[in-house]
mmCIF file of C-alpha atoms in Angstrom:
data_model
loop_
_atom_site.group_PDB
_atom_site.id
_atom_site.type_symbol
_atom_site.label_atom_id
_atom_site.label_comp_id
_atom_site.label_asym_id
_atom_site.label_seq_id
_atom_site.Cartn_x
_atom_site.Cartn_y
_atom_site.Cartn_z
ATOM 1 C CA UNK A 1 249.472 252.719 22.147
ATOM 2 C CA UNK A 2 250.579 251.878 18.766
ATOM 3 C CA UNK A 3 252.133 254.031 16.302
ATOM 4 C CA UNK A 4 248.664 254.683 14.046
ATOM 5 C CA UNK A 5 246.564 255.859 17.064
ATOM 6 C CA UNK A 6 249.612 258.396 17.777
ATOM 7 C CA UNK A 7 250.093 259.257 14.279
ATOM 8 C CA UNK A 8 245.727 260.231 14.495
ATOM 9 C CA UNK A 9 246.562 261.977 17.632
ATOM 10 C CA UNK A 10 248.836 264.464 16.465
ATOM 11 C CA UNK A 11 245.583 266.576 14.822
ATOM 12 C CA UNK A 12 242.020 266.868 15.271
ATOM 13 C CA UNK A 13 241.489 266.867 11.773
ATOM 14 C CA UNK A 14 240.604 263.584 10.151
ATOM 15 C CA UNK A 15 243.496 261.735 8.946
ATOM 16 C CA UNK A 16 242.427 259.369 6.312
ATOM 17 C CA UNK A 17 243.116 255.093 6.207
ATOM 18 C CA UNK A 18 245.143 255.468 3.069
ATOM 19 C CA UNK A 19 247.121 258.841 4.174
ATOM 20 C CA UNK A 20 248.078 256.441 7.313
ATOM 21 C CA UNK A 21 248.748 253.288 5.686
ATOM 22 C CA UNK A 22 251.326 255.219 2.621
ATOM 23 C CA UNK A 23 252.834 257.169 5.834
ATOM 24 C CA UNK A 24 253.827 253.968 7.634
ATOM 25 C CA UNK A 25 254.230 251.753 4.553
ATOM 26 C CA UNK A 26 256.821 254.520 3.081
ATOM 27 C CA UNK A 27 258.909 253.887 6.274
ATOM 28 C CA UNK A 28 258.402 249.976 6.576
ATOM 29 C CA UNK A 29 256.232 250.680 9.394
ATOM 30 C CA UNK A 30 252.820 248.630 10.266
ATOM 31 C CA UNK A 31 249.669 249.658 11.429
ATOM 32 C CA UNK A 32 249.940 247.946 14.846
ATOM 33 C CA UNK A 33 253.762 248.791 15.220
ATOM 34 C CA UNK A 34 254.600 249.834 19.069
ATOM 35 C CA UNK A 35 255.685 253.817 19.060
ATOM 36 C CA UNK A 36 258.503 253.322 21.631
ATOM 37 C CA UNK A 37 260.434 250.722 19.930
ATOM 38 C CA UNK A 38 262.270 253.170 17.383
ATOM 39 C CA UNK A 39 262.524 257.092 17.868
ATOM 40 C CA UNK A 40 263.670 257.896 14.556
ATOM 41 C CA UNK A 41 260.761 255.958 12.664
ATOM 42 C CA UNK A 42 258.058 258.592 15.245
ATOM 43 C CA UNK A 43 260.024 261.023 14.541
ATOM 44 C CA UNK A 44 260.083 260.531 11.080
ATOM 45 C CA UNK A 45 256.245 259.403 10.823
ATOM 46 C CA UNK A 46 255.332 262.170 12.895
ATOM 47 C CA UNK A 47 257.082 264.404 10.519
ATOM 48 C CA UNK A 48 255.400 262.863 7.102
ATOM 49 C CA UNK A 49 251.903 263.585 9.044
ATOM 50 C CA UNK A 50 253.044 267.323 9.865
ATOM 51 C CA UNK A 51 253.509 267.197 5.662
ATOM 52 C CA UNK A 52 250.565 265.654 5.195
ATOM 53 C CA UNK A 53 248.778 267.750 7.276
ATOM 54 C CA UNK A 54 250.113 271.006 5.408
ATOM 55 C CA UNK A 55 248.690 270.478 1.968
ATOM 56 C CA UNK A 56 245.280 268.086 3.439
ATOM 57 C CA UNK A 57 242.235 269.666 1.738
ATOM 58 C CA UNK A 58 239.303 271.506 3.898
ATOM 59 C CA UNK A 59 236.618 268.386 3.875
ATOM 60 C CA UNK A 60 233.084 268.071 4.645
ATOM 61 C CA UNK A 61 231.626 264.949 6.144
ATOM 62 C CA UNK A 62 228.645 263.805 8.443
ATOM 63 C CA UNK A 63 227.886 267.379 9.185
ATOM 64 C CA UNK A 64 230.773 268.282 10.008
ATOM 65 C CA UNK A 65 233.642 270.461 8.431
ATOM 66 C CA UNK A 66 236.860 270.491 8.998
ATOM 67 C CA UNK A 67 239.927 273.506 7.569
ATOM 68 C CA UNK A 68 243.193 274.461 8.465
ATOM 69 C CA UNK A 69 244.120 277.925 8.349
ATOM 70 C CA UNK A 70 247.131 279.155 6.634
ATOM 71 C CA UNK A 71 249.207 279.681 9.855
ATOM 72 C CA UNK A 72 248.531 276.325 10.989
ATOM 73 C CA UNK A 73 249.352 274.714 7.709
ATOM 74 C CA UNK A 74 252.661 276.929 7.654
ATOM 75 C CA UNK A 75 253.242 275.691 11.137
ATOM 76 C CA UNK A 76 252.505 272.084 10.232
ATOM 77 C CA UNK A 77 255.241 272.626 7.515
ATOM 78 C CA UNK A 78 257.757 274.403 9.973
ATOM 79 C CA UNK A 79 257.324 271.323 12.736
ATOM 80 C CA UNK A 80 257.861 268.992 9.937
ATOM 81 C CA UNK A 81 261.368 270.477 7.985
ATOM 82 C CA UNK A 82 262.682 270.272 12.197
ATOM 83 C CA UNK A 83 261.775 266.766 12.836
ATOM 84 C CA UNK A 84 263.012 266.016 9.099
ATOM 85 C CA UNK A 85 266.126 267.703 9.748
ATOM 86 C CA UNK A 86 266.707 266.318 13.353
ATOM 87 C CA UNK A 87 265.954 262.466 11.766
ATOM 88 C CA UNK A 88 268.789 263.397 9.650
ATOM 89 C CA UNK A 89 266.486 263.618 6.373
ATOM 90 C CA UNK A 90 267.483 266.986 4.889
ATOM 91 C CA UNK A 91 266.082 265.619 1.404
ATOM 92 C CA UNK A 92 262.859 265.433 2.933
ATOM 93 C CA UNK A 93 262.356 269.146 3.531
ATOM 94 C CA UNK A 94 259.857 271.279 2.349
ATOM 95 C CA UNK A 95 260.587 274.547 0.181
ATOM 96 C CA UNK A 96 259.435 277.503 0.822
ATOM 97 C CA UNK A 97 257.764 278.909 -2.096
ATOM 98 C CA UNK A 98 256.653 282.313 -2.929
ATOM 99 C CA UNK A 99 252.447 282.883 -2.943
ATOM 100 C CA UNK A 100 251.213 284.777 -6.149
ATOM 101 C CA UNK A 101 248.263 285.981 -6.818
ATOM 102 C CA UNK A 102 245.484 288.575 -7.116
ATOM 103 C CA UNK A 103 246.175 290.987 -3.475
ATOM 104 C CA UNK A 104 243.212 292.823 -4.244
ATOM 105 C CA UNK A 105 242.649 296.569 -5.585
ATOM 106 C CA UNK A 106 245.011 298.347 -2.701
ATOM 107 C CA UNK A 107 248.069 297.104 -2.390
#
């Protein structure tokens, strides 16, 4: 299995060429390289697709639609600040920032 087909693995939802190929190219990684060779570059990877993942738009296509909810994006954010912080790549991490906006006419 190489690292790409894992990296499309991780999610149902469609991850797209150039997503994969500015993931892998970001950590000198190519689209056939072998996921057991180097731990911290899956780890990391796997971590910049969890990032990915938590700001990826809902899409259409051929029919079919595809969304993330919030709690799996904030999930998808959560996985990703541990594997960035196990790789050693505290820099990386994602802030949590507070939501604003309209909370409707009861709050």
């Amino acid at each position: 299995m190489t690292l790409s087909d894992y990296l499309r693995g991780l999610s149902n939802y469609p991850l797209s060429e150039e997503a994969l190929q500015s993931i892998l190219s970001k950590r000198g990684a190519s689209y056939d390289t072998d996921t057991i060779d180097d731990d911290q570059l899956l780890c990391l990877t796997t971590a910049d697709v969890y990032r990915w993942l938590s700001t990826a738009p809902d899409i259409s296509q051929g029919g079919q639609s595809y969304s993330l909810s919030d709690n799996i994006r904030e999930y998808y954010r959560r996985r990703a600040n541990e594997l960035y912080r196990e790789a050693g790549e505290p820099e990386s991490v994602l802030e949590e920032h507070p939501r604003y906006g309209y909370k409707g006419d009861r709050l």
